[in-house]
N, CA, C and O atoms as a MOPAC input file, in Angstrom:
PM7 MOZYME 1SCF
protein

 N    -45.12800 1    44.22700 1    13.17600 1
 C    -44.02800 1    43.51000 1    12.56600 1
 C    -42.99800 1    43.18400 1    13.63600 1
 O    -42.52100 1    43.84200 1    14.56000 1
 N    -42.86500 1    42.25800 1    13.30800 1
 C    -41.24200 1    41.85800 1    14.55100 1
 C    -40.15600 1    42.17400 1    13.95300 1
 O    -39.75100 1    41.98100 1    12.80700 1
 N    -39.59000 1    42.84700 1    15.14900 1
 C    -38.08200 1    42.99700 1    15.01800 1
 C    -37.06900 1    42.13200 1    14.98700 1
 O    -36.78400 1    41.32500 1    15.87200 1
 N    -36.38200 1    42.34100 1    13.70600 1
 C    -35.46500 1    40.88300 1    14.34000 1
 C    -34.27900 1    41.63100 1    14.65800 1
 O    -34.09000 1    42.77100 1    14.23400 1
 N    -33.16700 1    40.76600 1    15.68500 1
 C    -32.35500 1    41.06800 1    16.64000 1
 C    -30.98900 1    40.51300 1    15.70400 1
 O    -31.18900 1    39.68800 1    14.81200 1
 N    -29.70500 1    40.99200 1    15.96200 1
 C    -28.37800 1    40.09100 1    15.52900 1
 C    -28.39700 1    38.47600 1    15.84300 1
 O    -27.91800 1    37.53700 1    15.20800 1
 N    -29.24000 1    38.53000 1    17.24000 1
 C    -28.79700 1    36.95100 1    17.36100 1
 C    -30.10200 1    35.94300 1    16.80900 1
 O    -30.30800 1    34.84900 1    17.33300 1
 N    -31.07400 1    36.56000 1    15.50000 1
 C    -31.95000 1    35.92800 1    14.68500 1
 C    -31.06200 1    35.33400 1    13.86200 1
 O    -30.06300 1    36.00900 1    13.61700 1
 N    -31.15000 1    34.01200 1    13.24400 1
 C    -30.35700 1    33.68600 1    12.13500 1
 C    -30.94700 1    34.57300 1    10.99800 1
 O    -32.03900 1    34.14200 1    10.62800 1
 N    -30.60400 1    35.49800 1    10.45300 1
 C    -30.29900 1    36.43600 1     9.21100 1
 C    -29.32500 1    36.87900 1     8.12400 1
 O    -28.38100 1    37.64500 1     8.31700 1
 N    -29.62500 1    36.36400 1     7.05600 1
 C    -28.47100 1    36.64500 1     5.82800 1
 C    -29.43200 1    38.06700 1     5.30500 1
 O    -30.63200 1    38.17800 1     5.05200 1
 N    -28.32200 1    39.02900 1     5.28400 1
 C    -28.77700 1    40.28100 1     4.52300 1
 C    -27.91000 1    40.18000 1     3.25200 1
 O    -26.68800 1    40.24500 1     3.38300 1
 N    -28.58000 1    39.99200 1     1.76200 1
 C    -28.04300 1    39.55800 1     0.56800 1
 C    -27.80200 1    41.33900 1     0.10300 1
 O    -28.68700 1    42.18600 1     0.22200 1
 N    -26.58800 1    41.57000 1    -0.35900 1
 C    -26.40100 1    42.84000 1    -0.77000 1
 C    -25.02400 1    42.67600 1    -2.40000 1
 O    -24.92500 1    42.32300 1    -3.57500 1
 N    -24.48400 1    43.08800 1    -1.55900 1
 C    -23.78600 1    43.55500 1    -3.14000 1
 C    -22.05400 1    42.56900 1    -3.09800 1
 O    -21.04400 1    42.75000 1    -3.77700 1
 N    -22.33900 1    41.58100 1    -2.03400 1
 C    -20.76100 1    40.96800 1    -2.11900 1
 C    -20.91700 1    39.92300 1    -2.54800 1
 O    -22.01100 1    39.37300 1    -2.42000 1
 N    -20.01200 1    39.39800 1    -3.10800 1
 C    -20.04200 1    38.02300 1    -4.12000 1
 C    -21.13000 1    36.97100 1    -3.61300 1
 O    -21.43400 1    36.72500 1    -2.44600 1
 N    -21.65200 1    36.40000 1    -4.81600 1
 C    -22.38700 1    35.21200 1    -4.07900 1
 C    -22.37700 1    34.06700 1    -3.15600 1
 O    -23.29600 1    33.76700 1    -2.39400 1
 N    -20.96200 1    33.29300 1    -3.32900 1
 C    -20.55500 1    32.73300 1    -2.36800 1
 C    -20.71000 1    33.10700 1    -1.23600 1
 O    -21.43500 1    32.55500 1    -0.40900 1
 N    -19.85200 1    34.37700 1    -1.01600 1
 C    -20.24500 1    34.61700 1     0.74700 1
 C    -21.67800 1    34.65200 1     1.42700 1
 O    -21.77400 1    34.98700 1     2.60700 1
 N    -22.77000 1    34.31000 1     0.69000 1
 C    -24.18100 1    34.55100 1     0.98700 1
 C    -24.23100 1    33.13200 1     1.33000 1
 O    -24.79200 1    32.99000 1     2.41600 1
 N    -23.73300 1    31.67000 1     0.64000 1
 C    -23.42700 1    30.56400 1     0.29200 1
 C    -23.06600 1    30.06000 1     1.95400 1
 O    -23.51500 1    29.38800 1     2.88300 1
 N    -21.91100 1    30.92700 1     1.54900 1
 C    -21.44200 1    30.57800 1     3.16300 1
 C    -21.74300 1    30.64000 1     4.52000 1
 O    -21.74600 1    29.85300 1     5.46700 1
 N    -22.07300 1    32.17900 1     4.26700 1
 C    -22.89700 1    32.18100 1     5.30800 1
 C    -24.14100 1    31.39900 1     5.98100 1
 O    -24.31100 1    31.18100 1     7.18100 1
 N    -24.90300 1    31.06100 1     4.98000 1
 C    -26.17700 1    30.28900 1     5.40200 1
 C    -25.34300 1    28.72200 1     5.60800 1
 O    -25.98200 1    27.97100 1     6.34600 1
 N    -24.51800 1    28.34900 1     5.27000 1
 C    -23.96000 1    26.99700 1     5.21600 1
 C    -23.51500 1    27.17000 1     7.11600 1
 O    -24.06000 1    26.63500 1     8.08100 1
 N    -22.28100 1    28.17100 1     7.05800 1
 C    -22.11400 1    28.31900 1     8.52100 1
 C    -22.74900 1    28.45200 1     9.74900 1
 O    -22.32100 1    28.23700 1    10.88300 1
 N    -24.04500 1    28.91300 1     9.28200 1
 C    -25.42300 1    28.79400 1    10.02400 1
 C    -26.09200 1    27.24100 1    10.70300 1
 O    -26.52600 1    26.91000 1    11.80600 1
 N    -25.93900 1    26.70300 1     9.67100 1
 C    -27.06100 1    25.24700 1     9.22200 1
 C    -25.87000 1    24.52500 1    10.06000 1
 O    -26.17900 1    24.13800 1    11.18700 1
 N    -24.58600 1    24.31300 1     9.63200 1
 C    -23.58300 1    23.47200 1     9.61800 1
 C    -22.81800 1    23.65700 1    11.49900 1
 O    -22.70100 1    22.82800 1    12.40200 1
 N    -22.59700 1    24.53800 1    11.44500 1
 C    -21.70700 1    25.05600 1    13.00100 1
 C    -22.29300 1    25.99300 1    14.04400 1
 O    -21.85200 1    26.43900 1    15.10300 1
 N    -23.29400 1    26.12100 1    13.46700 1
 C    -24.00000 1    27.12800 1    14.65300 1
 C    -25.55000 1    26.60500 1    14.88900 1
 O    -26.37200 1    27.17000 1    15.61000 1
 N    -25.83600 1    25.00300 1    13.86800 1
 C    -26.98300 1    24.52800 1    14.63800 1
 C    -28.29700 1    24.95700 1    14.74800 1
 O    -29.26100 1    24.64100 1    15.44500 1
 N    -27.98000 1    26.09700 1    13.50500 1
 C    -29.59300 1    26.77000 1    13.11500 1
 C    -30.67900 1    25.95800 1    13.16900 1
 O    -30.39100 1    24.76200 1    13.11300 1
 N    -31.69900 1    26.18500 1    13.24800 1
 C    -33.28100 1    25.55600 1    12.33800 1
 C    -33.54400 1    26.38500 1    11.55700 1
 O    -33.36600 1    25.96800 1    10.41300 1
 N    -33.96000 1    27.58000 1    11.61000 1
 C    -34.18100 1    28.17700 1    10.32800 1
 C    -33.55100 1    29.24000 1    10.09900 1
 O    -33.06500 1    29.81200 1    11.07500 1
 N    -33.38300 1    29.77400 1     8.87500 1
 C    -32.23500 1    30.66700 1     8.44800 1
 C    -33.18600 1    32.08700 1     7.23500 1
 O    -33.76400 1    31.92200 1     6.16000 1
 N    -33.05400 1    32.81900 1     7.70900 1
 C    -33.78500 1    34.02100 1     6.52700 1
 C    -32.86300 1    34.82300 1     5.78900 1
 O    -31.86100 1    35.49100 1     6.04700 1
 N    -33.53600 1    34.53400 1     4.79000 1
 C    -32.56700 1    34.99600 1     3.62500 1
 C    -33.38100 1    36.28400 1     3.38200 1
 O    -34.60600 1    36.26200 1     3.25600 1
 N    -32.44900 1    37.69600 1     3.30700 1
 C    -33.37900 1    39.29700 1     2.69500 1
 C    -32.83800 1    39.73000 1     2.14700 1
 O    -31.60900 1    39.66400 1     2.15800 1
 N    -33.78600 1    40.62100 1     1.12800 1
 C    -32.86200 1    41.38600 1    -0.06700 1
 C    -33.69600 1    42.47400 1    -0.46900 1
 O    -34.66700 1    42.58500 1     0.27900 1
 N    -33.65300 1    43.35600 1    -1.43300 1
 C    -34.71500 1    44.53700 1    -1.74600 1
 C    -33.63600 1    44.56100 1    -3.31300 1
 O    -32.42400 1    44.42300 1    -3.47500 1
 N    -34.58400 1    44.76200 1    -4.09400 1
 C    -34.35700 1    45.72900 1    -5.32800 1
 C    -33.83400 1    44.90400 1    -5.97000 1
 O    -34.13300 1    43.71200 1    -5.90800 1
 N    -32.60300 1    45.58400 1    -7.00300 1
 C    -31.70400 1    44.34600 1    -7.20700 1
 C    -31.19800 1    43.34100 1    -6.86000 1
 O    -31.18300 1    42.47700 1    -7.73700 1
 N    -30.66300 1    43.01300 1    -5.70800 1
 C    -30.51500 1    41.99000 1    -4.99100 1
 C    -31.04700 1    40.57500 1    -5.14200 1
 O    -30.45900 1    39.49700 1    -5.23400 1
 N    -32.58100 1    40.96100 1    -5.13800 1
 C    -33.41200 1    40.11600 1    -5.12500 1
 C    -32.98600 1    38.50600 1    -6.44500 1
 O    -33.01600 1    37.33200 1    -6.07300 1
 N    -32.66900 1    38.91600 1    -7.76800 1
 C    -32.23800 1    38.07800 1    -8.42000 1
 C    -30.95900 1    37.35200 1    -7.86200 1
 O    -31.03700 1    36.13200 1    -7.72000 1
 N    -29.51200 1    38.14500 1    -7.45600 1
 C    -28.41900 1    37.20000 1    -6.40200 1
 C    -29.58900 1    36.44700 1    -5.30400 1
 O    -29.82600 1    35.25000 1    -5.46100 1
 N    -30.11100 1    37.02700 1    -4.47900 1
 C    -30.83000 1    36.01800 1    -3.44800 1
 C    -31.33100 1    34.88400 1    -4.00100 1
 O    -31.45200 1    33.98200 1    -3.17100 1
 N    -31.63700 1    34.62700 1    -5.01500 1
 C    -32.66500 1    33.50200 1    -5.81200 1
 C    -31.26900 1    32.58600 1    -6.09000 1
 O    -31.24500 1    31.39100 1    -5.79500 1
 N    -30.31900 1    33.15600 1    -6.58300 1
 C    -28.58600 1    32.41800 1    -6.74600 1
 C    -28.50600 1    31.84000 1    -5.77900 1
 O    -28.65000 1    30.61700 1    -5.74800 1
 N    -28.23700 1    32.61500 1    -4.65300 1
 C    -28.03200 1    31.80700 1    -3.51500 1
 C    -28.60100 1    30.65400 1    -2.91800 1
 O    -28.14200 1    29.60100 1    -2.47500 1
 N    -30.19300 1    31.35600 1    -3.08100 1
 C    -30.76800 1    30.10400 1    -2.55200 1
 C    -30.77900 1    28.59100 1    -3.24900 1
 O    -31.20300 1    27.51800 1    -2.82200 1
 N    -30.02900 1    29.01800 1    -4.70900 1
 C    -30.30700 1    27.54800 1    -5.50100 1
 C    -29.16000 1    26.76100 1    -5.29900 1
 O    -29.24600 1    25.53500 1    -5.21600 1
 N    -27.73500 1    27.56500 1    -5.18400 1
 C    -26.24400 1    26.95400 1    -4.89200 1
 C    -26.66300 1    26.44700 1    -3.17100 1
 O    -26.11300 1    25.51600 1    -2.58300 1
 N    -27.48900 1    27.11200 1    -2.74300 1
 C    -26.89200 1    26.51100 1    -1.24700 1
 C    -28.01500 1    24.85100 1    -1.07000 1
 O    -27.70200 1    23.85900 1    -0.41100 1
 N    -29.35200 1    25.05000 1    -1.92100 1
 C    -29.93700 1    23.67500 1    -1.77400 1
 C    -29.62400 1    22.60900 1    -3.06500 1
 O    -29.84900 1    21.40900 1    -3.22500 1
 N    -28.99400 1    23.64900 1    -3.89400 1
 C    -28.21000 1    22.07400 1    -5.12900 1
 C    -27.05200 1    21.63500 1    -4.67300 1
 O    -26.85100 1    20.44000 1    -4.88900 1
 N    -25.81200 1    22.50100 1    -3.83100 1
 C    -24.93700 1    21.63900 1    -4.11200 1
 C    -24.02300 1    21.47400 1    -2.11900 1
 O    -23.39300 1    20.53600 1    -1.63000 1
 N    -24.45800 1    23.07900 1    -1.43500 1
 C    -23.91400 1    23.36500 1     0.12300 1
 C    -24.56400 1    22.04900 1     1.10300 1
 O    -24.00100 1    21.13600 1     1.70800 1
 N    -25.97300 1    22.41500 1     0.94800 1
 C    -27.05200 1    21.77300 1     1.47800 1
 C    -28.12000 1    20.90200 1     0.91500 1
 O    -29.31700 1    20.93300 1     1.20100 1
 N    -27.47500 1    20.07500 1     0.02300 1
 C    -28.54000 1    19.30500 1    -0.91800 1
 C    -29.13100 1    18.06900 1     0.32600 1
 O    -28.30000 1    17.47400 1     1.01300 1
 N    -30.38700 1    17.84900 1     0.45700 1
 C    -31.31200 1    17.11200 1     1.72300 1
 C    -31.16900 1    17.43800 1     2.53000 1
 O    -31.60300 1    16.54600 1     3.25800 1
 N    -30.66300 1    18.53000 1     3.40000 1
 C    -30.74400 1    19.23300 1     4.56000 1
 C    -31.62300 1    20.19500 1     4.81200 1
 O    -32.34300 1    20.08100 1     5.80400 1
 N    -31.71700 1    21.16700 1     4.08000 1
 C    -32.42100 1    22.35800 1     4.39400 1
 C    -33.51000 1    22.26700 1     3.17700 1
 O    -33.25500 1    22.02400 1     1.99800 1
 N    -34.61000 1    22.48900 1     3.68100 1
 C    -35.85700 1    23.05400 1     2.70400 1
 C    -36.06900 1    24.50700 1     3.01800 1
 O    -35.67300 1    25.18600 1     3.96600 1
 N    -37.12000 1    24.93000 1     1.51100 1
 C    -38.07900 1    26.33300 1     2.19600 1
 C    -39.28600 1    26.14300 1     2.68600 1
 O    -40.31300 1    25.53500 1     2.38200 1
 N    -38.78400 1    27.01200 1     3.75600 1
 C    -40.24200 1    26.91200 1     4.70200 1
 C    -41.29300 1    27.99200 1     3.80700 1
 O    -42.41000 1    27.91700 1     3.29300 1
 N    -40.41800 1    28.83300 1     3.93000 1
 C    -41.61600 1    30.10700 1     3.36600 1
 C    -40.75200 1    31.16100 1     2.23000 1
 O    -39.59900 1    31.58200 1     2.13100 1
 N    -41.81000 1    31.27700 1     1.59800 1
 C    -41.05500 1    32.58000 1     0.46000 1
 C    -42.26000 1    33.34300 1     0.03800 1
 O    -43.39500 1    33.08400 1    -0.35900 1
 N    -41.29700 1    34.73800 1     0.37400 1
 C    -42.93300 1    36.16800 1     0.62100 1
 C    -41.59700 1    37.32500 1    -0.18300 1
 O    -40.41600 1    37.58400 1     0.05100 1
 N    -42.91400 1    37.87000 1    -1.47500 1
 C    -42.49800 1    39.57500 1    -1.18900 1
 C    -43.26600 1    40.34400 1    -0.89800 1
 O    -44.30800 1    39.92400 1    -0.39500 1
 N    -43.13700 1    41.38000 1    -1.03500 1
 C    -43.82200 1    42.67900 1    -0.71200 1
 C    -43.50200 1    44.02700 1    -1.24400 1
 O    -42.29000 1    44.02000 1    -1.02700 1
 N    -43.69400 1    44.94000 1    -1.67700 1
 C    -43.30700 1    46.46700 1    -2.40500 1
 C    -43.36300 1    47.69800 1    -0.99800 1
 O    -44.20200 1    47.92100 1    -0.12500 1
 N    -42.16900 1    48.23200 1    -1.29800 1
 C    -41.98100 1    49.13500 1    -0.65200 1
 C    -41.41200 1    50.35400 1    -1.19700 1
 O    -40.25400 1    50.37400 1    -1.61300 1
 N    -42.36000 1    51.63000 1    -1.22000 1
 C    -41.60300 1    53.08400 1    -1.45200 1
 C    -40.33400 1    53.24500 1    -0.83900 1
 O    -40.11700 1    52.84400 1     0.30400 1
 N    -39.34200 1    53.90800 1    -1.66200 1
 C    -38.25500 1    54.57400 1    -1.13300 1
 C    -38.09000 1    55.90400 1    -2.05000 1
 O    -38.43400 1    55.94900 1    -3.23100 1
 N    -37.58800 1    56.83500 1    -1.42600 1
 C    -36.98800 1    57.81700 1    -2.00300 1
 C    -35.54500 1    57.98500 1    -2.32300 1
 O    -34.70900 1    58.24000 1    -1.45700 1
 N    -35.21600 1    57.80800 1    -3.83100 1
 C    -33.96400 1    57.61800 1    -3.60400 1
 C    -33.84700 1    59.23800 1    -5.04100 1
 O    -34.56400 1    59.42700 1    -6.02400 1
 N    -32.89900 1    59.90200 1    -4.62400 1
 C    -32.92800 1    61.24300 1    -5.21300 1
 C    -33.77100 1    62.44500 1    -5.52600 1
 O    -33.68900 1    63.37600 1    -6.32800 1
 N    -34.76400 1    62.00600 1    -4.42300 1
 C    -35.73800 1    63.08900 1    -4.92400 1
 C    -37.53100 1    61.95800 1    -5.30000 1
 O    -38.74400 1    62.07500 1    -5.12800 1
 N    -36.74300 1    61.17200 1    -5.75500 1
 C    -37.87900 1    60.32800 1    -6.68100 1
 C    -38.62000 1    59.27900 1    -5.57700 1
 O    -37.73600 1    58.66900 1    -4.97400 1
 N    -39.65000 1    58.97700 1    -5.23600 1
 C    -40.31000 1    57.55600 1    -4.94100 1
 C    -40.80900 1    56.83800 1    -5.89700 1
 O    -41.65000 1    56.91900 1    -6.79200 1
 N    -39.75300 1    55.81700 1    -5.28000 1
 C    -39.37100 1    54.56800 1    -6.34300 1
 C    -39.74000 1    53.00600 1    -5.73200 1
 O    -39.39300 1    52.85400 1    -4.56100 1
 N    -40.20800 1    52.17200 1    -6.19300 1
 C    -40.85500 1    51.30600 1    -5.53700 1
 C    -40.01700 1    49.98700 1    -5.52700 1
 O    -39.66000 1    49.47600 1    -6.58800 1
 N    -39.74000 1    49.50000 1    -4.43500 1
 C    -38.75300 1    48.78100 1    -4.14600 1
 C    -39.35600 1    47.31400 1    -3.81800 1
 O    -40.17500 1    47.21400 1    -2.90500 1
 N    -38.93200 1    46.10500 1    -4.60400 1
 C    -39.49300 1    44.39600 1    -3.99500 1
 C    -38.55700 1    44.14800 1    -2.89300 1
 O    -37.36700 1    44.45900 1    -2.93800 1
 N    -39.23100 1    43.48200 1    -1.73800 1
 C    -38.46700 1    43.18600 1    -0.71300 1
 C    -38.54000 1    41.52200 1    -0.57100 1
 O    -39.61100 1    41.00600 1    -0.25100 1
 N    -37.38200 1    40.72400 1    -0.81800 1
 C    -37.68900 1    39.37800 1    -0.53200 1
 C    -37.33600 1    39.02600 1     0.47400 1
 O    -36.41800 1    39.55800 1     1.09900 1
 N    -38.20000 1    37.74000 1     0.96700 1
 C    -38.18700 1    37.31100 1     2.64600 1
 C    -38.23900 1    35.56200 1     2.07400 1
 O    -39.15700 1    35.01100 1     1.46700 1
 N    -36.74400 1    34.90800 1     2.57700 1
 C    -37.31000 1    33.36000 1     2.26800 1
 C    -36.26100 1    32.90600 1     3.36900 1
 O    -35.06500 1    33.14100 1     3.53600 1
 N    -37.45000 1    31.96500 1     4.22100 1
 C    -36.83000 1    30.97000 1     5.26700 1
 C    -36.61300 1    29.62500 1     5.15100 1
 O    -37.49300 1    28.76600 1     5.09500 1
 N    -35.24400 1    29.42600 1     5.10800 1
 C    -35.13700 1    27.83300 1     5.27000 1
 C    -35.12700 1    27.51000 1     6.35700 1
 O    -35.01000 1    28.27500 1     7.31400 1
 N    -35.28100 1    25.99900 1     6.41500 1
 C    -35.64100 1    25.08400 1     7.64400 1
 C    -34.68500 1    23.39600 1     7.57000 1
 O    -34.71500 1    22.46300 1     6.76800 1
 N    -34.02200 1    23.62200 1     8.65500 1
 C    -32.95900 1    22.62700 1     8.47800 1
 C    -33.90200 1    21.47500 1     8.36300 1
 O    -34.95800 1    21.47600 1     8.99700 1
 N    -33.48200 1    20.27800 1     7.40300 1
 C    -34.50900 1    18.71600 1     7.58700 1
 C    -34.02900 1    17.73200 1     8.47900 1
 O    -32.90300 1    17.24800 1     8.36300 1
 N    -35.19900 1    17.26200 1     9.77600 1
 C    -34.41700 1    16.36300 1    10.71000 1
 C    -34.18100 1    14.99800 1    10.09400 1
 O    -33.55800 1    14.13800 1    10.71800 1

């Protein structure tokens, strides 16, 4: 598996308002000249990530950015004692020339 580094374009979708997920990928695409941008999330999350990705290609980035790719995968975690099985989403956009 590759590691990705800080200076990968990466949105880690967690628990802060949706917009700022919005933004972020916008500030990416828009001022920093991305090509592609990965959007990640695990567990709950995963439903905000699907938000995001629809506000940022209906209304941030409408004909700019497509998806290149959209993957999950299940992953054990132990969270109290318990292993509990966790969805991990992985979706890359790709700026359109």
């Amino acid at each position: 598996m590759t590691q990705l580094l800080p200076t990968d374009n990466v949105v880690y979708v967690s628990g802060k308002p949706t917009l700022v997920y919005v933004k972020a990928i916008s500030v990416q695409f828009l001022k920093q000249n991305a090509q592609t941008v990965t959007l990640l999330s695990r567990g709950r999350n995963n439903s905000k990530t699907l938000d995001v990705l629809q506000i940022s290609l209906d209304v941030f980035l409408k004909d700019k950015v497509v998806v290149k790719n959209m993957s999950t995968k299940s992953e054990f975690t132990n969270i109290d004692g318990k292993n509990i099985r966790m969805t991990v989403l992985n979706i890359t956009l790709e700026k359109v020339n």
